Each structure stands twice: as C-alpha cells, then as structure tokens.
Coordinates of C-alpha atoms in Angstrom, one line a residue:
Chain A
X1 CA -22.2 -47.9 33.4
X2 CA -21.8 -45.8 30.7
X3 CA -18.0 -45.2 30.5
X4 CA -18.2 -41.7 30.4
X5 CA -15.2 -39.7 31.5
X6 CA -15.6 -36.3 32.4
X7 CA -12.4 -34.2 32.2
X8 CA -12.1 -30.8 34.5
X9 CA -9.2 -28.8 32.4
X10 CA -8.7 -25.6 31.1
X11 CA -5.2 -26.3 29.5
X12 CA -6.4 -27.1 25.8
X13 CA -3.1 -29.5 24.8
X14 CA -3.7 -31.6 27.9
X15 CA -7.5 -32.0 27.1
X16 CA -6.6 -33.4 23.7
X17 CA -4.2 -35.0 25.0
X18 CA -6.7 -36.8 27.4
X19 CA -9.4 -36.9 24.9
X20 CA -6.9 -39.1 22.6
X21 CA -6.2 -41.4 25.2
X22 CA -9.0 -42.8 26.4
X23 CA -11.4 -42.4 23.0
X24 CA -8.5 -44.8 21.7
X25 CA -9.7 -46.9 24.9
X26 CA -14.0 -47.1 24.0
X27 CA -14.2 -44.3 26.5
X28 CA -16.4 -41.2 26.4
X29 CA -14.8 -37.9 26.9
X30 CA -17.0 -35.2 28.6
X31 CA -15.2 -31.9 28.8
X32 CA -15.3 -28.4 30.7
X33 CA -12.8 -25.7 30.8
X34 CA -13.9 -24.6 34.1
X35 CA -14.2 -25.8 37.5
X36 CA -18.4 -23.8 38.1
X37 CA -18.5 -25.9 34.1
X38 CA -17.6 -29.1 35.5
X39 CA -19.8 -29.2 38.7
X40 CA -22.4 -28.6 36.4
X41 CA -21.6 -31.5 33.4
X42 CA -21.5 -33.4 36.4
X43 CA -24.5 -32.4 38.0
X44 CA -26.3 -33.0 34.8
X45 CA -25.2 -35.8 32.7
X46 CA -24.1 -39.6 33.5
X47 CA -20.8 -39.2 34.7
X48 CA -18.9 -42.5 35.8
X49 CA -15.4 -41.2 37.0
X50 CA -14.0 -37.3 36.7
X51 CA -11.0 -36.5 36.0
X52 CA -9.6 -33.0 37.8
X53 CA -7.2 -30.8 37.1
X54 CA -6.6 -28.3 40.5
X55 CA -5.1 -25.3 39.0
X56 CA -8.4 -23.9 37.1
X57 CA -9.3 -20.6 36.3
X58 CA -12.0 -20.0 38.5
X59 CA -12.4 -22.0 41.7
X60 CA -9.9 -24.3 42.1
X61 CA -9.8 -28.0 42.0
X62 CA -10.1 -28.4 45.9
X63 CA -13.2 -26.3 45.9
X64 CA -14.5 -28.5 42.9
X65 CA -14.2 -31.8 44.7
X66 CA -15.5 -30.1 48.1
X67 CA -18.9 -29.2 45.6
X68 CA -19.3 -32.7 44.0
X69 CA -18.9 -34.4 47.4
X70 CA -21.9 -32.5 48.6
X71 CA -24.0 -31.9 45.5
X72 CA -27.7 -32.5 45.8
X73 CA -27.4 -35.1 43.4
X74 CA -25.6 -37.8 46.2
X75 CA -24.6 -40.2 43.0
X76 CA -22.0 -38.0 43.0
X77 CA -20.6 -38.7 46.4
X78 CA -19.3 -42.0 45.3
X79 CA -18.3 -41.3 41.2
X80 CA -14.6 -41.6 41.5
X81 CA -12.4 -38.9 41.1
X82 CA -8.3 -38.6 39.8
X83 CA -6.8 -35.3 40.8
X84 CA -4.4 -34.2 37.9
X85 CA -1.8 -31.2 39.4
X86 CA 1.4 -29.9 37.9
X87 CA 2.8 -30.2 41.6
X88 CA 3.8 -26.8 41.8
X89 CA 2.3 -26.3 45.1
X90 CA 3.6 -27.9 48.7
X91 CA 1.1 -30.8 49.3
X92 CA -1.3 -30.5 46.0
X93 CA -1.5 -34.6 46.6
X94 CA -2.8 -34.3 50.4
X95 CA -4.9 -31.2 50.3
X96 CA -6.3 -32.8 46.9
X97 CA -7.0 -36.4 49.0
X98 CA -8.5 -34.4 51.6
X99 CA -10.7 -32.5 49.7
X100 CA -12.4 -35.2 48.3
X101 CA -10.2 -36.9 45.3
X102 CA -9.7 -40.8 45.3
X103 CA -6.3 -40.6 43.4
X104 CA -3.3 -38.1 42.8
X105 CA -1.5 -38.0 39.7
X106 CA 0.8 -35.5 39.0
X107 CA 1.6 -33.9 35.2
X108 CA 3.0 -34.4 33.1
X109 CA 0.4 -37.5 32.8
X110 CA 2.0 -40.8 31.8
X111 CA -0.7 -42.4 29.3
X112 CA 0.0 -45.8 30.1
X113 CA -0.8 -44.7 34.0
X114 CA -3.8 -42.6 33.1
X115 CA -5.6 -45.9 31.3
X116 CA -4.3 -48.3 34.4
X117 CA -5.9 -45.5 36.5
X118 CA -9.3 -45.3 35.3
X119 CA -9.7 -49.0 34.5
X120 CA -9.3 -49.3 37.9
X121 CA -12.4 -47.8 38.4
X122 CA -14.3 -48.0 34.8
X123 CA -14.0 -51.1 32.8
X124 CA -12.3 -50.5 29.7
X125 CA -15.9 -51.1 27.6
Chain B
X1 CA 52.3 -28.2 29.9
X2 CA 49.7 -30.2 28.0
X3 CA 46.3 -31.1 29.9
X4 CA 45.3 -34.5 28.4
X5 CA 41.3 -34.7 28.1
X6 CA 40.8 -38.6 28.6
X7 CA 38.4 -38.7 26.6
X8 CA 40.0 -37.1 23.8
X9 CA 43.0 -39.6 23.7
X10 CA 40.4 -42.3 23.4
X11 CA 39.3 -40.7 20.6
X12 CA 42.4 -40.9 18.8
X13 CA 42.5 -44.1 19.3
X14 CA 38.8 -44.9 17.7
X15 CA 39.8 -42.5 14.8
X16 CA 42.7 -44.2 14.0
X17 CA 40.4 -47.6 14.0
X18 CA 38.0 -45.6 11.9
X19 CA 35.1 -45.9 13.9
X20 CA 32.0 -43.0 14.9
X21 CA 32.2 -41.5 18.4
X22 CA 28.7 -43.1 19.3
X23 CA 26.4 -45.5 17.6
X24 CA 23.1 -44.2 18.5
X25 CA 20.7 -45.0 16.6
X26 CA 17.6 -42.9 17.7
X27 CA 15.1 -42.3 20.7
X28 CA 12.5 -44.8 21.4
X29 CA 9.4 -43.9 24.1
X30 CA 9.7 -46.6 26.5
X31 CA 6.0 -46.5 26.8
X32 CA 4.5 -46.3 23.3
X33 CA 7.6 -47.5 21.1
X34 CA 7.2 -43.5 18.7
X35 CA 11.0 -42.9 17.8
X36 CA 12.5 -39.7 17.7
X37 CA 15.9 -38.2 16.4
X38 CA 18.6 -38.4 18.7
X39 CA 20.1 -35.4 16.9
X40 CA 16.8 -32.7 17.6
X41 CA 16.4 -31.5 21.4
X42 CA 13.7 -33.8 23.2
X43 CA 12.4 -34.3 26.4
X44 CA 10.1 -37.0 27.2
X45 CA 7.3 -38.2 24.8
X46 CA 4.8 -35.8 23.6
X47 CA 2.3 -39.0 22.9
X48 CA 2.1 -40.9 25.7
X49 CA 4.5 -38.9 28.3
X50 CA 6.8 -41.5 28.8
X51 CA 10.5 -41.4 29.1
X52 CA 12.3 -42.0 25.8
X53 CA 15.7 -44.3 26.2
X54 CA 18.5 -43.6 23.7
X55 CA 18.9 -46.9 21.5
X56 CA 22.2 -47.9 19.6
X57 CA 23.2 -50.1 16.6
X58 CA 24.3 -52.7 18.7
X59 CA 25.3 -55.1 15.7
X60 CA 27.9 -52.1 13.9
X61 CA 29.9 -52.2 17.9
X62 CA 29.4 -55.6 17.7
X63 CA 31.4 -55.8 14.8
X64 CA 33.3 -52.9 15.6
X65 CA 34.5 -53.0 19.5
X66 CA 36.6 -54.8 21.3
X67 CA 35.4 -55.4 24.7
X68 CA 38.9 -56.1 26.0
X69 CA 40.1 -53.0 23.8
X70 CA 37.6 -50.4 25.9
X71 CA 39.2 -52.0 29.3
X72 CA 42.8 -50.5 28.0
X73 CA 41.5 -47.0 27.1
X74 CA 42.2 -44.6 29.6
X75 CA 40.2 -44.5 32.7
X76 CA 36.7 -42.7 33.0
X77 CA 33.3 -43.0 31.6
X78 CA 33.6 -41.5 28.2
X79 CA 35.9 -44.5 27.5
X80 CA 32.4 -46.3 26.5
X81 CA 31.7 -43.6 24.3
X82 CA 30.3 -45.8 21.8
X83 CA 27.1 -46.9 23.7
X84 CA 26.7 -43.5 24.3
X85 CA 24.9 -40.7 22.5
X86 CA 27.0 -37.8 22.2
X87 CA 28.6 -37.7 18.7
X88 CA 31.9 -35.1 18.8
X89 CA 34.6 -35.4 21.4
X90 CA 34.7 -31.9 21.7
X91 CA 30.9 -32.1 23.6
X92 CA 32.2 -34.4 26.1
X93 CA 32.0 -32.4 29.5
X94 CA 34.5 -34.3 31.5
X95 CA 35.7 -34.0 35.2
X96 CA 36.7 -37.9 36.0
X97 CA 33.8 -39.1 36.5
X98 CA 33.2 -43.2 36.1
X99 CA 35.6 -45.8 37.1
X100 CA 35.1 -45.8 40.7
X101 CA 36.3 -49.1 42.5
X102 CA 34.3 -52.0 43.5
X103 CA 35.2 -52.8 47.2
X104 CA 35.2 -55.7 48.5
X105 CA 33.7 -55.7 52.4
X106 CA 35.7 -58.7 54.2
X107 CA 34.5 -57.4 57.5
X108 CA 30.9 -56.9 57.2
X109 CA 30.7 -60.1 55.2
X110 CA 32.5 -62.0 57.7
X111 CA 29.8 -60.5 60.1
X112 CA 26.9 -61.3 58.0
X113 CA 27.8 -64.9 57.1
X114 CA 28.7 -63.4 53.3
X115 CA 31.5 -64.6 51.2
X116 CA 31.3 -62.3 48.2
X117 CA 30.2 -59.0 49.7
X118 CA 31.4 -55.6 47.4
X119 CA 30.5 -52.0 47.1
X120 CA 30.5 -50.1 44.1
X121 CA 31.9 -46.7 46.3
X122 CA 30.5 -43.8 43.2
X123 CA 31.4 -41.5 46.3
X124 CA 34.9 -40.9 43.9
X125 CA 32.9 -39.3 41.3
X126 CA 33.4 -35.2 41.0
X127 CA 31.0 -33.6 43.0
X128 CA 31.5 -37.0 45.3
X129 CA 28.1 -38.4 44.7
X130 CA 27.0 -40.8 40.8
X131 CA 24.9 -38.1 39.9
X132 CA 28.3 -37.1 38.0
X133 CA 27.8 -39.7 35.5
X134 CA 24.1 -38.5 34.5
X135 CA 24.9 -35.2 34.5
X136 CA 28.3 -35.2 32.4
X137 CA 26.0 -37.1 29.9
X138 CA 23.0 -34.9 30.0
X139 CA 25.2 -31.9 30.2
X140 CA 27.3 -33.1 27.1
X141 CA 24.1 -33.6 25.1
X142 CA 22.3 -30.5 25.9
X143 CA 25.3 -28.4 24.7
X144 CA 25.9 -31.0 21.5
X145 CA 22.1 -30.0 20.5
X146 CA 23.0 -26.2 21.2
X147 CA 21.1 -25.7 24.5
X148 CA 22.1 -22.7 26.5
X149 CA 20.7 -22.8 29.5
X150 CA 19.6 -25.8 31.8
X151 CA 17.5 -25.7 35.1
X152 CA 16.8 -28.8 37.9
X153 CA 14.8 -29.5 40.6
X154 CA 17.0 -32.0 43.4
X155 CA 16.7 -33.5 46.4
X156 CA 20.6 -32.6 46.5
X157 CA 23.5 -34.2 44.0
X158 CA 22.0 -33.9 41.3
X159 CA 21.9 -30.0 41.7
X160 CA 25.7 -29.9 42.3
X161 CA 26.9 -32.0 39.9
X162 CA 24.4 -30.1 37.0
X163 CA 26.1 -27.0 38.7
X164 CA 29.5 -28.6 38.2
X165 CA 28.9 -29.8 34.7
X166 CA 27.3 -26.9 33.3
X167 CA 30.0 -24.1 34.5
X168 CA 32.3 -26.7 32.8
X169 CA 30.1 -26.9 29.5
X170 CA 29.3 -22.6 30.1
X171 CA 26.3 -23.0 30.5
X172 CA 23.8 -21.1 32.4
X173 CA 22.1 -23.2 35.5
X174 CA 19.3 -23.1 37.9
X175 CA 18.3 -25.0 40.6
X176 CA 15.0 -25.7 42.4
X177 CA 16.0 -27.2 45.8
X178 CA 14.5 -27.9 49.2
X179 CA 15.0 -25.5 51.7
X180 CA 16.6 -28.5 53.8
X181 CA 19.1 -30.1 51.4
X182 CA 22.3 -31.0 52.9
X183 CA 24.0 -27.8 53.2
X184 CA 27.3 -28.6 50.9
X185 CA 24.7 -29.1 47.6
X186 CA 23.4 -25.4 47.7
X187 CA 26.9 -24.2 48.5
X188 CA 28.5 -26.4 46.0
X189 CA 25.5 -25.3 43.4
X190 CA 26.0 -21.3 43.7
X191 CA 30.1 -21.6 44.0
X192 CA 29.5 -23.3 40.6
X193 CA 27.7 -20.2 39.4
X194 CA 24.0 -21.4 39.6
X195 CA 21.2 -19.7 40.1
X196 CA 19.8 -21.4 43.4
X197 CA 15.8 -21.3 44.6
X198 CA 15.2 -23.0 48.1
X199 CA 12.0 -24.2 47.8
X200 CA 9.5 -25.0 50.7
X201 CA 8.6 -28.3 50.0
X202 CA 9.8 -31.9 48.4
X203 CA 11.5 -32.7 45.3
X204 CA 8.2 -32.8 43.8
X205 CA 7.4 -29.4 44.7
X206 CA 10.7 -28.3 43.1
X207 CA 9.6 -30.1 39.9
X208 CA 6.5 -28.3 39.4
X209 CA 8.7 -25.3 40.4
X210 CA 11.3 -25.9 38.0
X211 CA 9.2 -27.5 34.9
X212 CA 6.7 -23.5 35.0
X213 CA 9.9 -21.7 34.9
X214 CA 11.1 -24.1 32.1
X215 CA 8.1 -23.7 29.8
X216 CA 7.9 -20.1 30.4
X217 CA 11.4 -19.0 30.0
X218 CA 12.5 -21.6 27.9
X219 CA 15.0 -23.1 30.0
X220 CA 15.8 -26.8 29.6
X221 CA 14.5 -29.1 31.8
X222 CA 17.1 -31.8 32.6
X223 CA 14.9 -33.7 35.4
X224 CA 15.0 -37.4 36.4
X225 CA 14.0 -38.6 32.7
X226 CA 12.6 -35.8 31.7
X227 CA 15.2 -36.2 29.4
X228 CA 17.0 -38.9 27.1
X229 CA 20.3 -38.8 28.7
X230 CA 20.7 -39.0 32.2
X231 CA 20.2 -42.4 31.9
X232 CA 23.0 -42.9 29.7
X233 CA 25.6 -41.9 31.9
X234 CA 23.9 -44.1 34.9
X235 CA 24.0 -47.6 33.0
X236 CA 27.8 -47.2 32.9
X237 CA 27.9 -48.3 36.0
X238 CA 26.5 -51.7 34.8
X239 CA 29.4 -52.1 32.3
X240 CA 32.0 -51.6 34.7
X241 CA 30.6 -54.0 37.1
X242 CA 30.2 -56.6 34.4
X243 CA 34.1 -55.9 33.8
X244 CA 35.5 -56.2 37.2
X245 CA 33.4 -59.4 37.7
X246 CA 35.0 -60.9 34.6
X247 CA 32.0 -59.5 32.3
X248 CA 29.9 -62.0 34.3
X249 CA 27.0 -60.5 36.8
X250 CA 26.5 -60.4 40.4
X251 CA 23.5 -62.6 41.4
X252 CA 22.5 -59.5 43.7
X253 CA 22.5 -55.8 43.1
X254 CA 21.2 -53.6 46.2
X255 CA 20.1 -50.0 45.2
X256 CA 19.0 -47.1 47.1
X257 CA 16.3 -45.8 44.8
X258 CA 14.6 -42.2 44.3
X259 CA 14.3 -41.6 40.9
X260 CA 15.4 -44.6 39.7
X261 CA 17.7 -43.7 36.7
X262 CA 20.9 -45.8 38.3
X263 CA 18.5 -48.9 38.4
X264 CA 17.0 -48.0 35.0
X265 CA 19.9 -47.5 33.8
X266 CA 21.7 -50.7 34.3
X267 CA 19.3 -52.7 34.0
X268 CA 19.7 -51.7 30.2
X269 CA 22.6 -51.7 30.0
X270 CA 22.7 -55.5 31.1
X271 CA 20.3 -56.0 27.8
X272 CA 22.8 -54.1 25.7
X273 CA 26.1 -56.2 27.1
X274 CA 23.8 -59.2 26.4
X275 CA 23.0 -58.0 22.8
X276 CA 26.3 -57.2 22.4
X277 CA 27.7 -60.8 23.0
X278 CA 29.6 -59.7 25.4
X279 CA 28.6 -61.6 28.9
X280 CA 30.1 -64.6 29.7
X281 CA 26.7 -66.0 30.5
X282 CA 23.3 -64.0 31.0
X283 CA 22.4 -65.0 34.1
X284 CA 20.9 -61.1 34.9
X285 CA 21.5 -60.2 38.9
X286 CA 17.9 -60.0 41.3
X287 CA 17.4 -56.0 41.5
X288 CA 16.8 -54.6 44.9
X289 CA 15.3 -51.1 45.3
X290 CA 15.9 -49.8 48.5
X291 CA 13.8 -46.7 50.0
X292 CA 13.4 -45.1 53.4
X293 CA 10.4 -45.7 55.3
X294 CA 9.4 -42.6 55.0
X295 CA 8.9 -42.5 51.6
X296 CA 8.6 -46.1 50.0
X297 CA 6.3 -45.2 46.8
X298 CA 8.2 -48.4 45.2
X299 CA 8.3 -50.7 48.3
X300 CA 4.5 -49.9 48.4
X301 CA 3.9 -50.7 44.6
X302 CA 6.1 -53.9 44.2
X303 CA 3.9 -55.4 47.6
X304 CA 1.3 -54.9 45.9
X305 CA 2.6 -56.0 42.4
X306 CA 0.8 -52.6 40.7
X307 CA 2.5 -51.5 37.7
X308 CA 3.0 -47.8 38.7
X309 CA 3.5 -46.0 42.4
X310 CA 0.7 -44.2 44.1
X311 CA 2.3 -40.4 45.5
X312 CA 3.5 -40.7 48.7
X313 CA 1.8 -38.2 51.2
X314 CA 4.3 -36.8 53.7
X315 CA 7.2 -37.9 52.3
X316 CA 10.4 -37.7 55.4
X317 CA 13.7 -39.2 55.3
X318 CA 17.1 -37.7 56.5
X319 CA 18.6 -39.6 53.5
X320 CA 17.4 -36.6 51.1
X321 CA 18.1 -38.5 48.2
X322 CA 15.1 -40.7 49.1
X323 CA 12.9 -38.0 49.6
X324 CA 11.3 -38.9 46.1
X325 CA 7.1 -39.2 46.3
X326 CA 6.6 -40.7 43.2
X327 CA 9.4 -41.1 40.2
X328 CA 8.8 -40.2 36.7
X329 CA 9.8 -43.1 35.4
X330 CA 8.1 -45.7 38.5
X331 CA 7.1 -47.6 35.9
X332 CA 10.2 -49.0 34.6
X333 CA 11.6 -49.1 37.9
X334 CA 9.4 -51.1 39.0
X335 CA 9.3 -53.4 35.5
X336 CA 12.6 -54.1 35.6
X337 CA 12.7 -55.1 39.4
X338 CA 9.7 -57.8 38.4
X339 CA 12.1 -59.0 35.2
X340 CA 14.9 -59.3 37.7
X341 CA 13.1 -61.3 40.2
X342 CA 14.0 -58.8 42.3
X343 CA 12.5 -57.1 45.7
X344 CA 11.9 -54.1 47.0
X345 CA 12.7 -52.9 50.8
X346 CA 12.3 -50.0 52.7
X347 CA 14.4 -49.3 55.8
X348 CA 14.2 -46.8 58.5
X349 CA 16.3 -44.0 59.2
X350 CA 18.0 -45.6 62.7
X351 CA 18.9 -48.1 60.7
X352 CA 20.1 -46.1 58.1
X353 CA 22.7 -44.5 60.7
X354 CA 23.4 -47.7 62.1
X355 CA 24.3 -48.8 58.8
X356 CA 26.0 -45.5 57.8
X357 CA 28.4 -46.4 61.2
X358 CA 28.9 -49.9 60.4
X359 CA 30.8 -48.8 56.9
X360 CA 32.6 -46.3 58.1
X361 CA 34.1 -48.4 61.4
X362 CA 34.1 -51.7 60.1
X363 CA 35.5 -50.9 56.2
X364 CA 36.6 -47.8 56.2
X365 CA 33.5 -46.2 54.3
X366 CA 31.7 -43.0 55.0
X367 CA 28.7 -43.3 52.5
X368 CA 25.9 -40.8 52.5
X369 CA 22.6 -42.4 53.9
X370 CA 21.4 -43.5 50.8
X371 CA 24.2 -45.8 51.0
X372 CA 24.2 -46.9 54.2
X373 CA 20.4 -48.1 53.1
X374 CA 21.7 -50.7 51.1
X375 CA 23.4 -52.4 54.1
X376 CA 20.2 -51.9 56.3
X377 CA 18.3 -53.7 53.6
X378 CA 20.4 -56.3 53.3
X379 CA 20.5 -57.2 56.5
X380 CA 16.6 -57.5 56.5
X381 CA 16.9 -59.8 53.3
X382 CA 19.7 -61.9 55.1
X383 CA 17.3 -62.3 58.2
X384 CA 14.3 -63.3 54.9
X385 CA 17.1 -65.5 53.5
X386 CA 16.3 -63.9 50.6
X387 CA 20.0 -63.7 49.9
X388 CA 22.6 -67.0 50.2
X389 CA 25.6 -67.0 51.8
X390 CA 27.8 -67.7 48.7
X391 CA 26.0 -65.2 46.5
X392 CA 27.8 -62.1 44.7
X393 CA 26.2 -59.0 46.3
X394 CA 26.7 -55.7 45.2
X395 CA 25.6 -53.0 47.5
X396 CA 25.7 -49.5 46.0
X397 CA 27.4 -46.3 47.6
X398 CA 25.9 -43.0 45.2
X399 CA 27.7 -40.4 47.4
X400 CA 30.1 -39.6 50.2
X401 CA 28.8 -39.0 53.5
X402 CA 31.3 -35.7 54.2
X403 CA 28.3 -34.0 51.9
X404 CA 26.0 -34.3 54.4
X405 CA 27.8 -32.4 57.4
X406 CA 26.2 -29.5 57.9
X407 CA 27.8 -26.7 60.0
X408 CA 24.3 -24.9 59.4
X409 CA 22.8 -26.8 62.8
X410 CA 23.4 -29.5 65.2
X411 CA 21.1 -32.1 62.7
X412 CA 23.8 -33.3 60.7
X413 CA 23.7 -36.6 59.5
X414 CA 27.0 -38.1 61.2
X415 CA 27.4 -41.5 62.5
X416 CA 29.8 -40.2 65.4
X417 CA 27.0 -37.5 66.2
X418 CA 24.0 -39.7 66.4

C-alpha cells in the first residue's frame, strides 16, 4: 500500500484544504480538477482510496464512480471511495451509495472526520 | 407608559456594580483548539471545519458574580449575560425567552415507578418552541458584528424563531425549509417578514440550499453551528436547571436530539458552572440523546461507539425536528454523551404519539413530538433499568405541540386525531 490519496475536485480552496490535511497525516495527495482527469489518474497510477467530489465540471461524480467501478483495470472495483457533496441536491448521499461510493460526507468537510474516514480504510503510514 | 427591556434593567444593575456586559474571552475551534476574535464575524473554522464555542474568563465572573445575585435579576435569559457573548445591552434582541418552568410529572412518575420525574416545558419560549434561546443569541450577535442580512435552512422552529428574532433586530431573513414542515413554521416565518423557500427534500437539502445562496449573495449563514452563538443561548438551559435543583444536577437528562446544539450546549455549560465554583457538587447527569427511528444517525454511531455519524439515507419522522441525517457538530454530540456515561435511543413514531397523549392526559402537557420522544425513551430505559427509581430525571419539552396542527390536511400530528 502506498498511501496515496487521490482527490476528484475542481473547487481549488477545498483541494488545499484536503491536500493540507492528509500531507500533515504521511499521506500522498494525487489531484485532478476533473471528473474524465480523475478516471484517468486512477486508471494510471497506484491509487489506494479516492476521494470524490459529485458536483464536477464535466461529468458528474455519479458518472465517475459508475466508470471506476467498471474500469478495465478491476483493482479499481475494490479501491475505496468517499463521496464529498455540498448536499445541495435531494438524495446526493443515496444516488452517490448507489452509484458506487463506499462513504458519504457532506461539505463543509470536518478535518478531524476526513482523517477518521480514510484511516478507516488506509493506515495512517 | 414606559416598556421595561428586562434585560436592560439588569444592566443597570451590573453597571452600577461596575462590571462588562459579557466576559468572553474569544472563539476556540472545538476541533483543532485555532482561536479567533469574538469581536470579527465567523462562522465555523476555516482550518479544520469544526464548530468554534465562545469561551469566557471564567476566573474575572468568578470574582465578579454572584450566583445568588443573577437568581434575583429579572426573569429571562439575558439575565446570565455575563457568560454570554454579546457585549452592549442595546444588541440584546429580546422577546421573553428563557426561564421556562421545570415541571414536575407526579402522574407519569407514579405510573413509571419514578419519584423524581420533571420536564423542562421550553414550549413558553416566544415562537413556543427553545429555538428562541439560540436564535435571540445568534440574532443579537450577528447585528452586534453589523450583519444585515441572515438566511437558515430548518426542519421547522428554528426558521420561526430566526424569523421572529430578526424582524425584531430589522434584519432581513430567509428561510430554506421543507416542503412538509408543520404548517404554523412557514406561516409564522413569512408573517415575520421572511423570505420563505420550500424546499423538496430534508434539512440537509435545505443546507446545501441555504449555504450556495449564502456564499453567493453574501447572506449570513446562521445554521446549526455554523456559527459561534447558537449555542450560547442553548446552554442556558443548563444554568437554570442547576438553579432550580439547588445548583446541584439531575443524575438524568433525556434529550430529543437533531442538531444537537441544546445537548452541546449544556453540557458546557455544566463545565462552565463547574469552573465557576458554583455546583454544589459535580456529579455531571448521564446524557440521553433521543432520535426517531427513522432517522437515528446518533443512536447508530454511539452502538457502535464511532466518533462521528454516518448520513442517514431516507431519513422519515413525523417529529420534523428529528428529521436531521447527520449534524454538523455529531461529533461533540456524541463526545459529550460518552463523557456523560450517557446513552443514546431511538424511538418510533407510534410511540412518539403515544407518548405525546400520555403528557397531554395524564399532566396536562401538549409537547410537540420531539418531546413526547423523551417519555417514549424513557420508558425503554426504565424497561433496560438503565434508570433507578429514586433518580432525578429531566425529560426535555423543545416546543408546543399546538405548532404542529395543521389545517393544511388531515395528517396532523394530534394525539386526539391518531
């Protein structure tokens, strides 16, 4: 395991924000701005848990999830993933679950939940 | 004829004893410990997003206050003004809120083998429901620091007391609801001037809702501790029941709990009175969150002792206030239930009306659902024995139940009617 964190976001604040966190942690913060960006950091490097914000600027988080569950690399169908929403819509948390996401967290994201939430899955190294 | 401002005659009396209106000392993030100024507009921590909590000199009141001399101000809320944060008497947006009796239940304790059974009934507060106290604080605050223009999401109260408060305080209010809250909190909301949205969706919905119109219009966001103050105004209710109990504690306090700033909020201000030298022994009471069902995020996190609450999916409750999928602040919610040796138990909505019909017959009591979910819980912790028969239990009342008639349809929440 590599503890490498990739984060789906295109809302700059909340990627530092995120980066911050979890470098302060011993993790590894992979980035894209993009949800057709993120499918493809995935696809390419070691990713060990992803991190995915829903309201992206060109597909949308629900369509990313739907792609990494059925990627051609089928690592992928098992890397855990935390769907990160600002809640504005009627049931972000269910159509994110159902789409693929092991975990909902709503913004604005509580730090001290964030680190509980991927040590879950990744180690702190 | 003179209108008196309770408040303001307290104040001459702490003038004329030479002491501040409030000794707050700062903001502190309950999560990462950053402090901020109380006297620059915040919301919650830009670090770590946590809530901040309002902290006070505690040694100046000490050596300042009186307990027994805040006991003879004159009645209400703002008599503690000195543990809380608003500096000028002239920002104090007060309707009567605070002060409302602790009842005790000889009936229903006779029935449930319970000598010291009590009620704190907040359903006296303006706008009949505790989310006065919160809001009068947040409210006062907000226009202290200058803000013009406030906007909430709400499950219900909350939206008609901000309503209330802010046409008091002029300023301008907006309200993200759902479309199905009780019918007398949009009406009291837009006869108080605001700006209602019926949302399609939860409270959570409405957040998201409320927080894109707030960071794009620059309206301020006064959401379940989303800012500093709410709080404030909540924990009052723990000093006055440390006063009628003879500044000792109950042993139990049962809480119907959405977003958590009434438990929060005591709990603090428990460690304050303790601080403060004030208790007459600090024996702390066993905190008992109390949620529907429906939607248990808290129930579901304390069984499994985790340290915050996973989103509820589907979230359905007729006691609205409930309706919460996941609290900002779960975290201390659920903290200070582990510190208290408390519980947490969910109930279900027949038992909820049986409850609700219980109070009303047996004491005389109409409390909204949430309410009536603290005597459904109890009775599941009496069958536990969880609770002892000689044990000082507070149950908790946030609201009347006449607010959740609704001449809209033939759901209404009613005892008689269901």
């Amino acid at each position: 395991m590599q503890n490498n964190v990739l984060y789906i976001e295109d809302n700059p604040d909340n990627m530092m924000l995120v980066k911050r966190a979890l470098e302060a942690r011993g993790y590894r913060l992979l980035q894209a701005a993009n949800g057709l960006k993120g499918v493809e950091v995935a696809e390419s490097q070691e990713v060990d848990l992803i991190l995915l914000d829903i309201n992206l600027p060109d597909i949308d988080g629900y369509e990313v999830a739907h792609r990494l569950r059925t990627s051609p690399k089928t690592s992928l169908l098992h890397t855990p993933i935390i769907a990160i929403t600002a809640n504005a819509l009627k049931g972000d948390a269910e159509k994110a679950l159902a789409a693929g996401c092991d975990v909902y967290m709503s913004k604005p994201i509580n730090i001290r939940e964030l680190w509980a939430r991927v040590e879950a899955f990744v180690p702190m190294p | 004829m003179k209108t008196i401002h309770p408040a303001g005659e307290n104040m001459d009396t702490i003038k004329s004893m030479s002491q501040p209106l409030s000794y707050i000392s700062r903001l502190e993030c309950s999560g990462c410990g950053k402090e901020y100024s109380y006297n620059e507009l915040h919301t919650f921590c830009p670090i770590c997003q946590s809530p901040l909590l309002p902290i006070y000199d505690l040694k100046k009141v000490r050596q300042a206050v009186d307990r027994e001399e805040i006991s003879h101000r004159n009645k209400g809320m703002w008599r503690w003004s000195q543990l809380l944060p608003v500096l000028s008497v002239e920002n104090q947006v007060f309707l009567g809120e605070g002060d409302t009796p602790l009842l005790a239940l000889p009936q229903l304790g006779k029935e449930l083998g319970l000598t010291r059974l009590f009620v704190k009934d907040e359903s006296s507060n303006p706008t009949g429901s505790f989310k006065a106290r919160g809001l009068s604080a947040a409210i006062s605050k907000a226009k202290e620091l200058g803000v013009k223009k406030v906007i909430i999401p709400t499950a219900g109260n909350a939206g008609g007391a901000m309503a209330a408060y802010a046409a008091r305080a002029g300023l301008k209010a907006h309200i993200f609801m759902p479309k199905d809250t009780p019918y007398a909190n949009i009406e009291e909301s837009r006869m108080a001037g605001a700006e209602v949205i019926l949302v399609n969706g939860l409270i959570s919905d409405a957040a998201g809702m409320a927080g894109e119109k707030a960071r794009a219009e620059g309206w301020f966001d006064v959401s379940t501790f989303k800012e500093p103050y709410r709080v404030e105004g909540k924990k009052v209710m723990g000093y006055e029941l440390a006063e009628s109990f003879g500044w000792k504690l109950p042993d139990v306090i049962i809480y119907p709990t959405g977003g958590g700033t009434g438990l929060v909020g005591m709990w603090k201000a428990f460690a304050e009175l303790e601080e403060l030298g004030w208790l007459e022994n600090t024996k702390r009471p066993r905190m008992v969150s109390v949620q529907a069902d429906g939607c248990a995020p808290v129930v579901r996190a304390f069984e499994n002792n985790a340290l915050f609450c996973d989103f509820w999916l589907n979230a359905h409750t007729l006691a609205s206030g409930l309706r919460v999928p996941k609290s900002f602040a779960d975290h201390l919610i659920l903290q200070d239930i582990y510190d208290s040796r408390g519980t947490a138990v969910a109930v279900s909505d027949e038992a909820i009306l049986e409850a609700q019909k219980q109070l009303a017959s047996r004491e005389g009591i109409f409390a909204a659902p949430e309410g009536a979910a603290t005597l459904a819980a109890l009775r599941k912790l009496i069958d536990t024995k969880w609770v002892q028969p000689d044990e000082s239990i507070v149950l908790f009342n946030t609201g009347s139940g006449l607010k959740y008639l609704d001449p809209r349809n033939d759901s209404t929440i009613s005892a008689e009617k269901k």
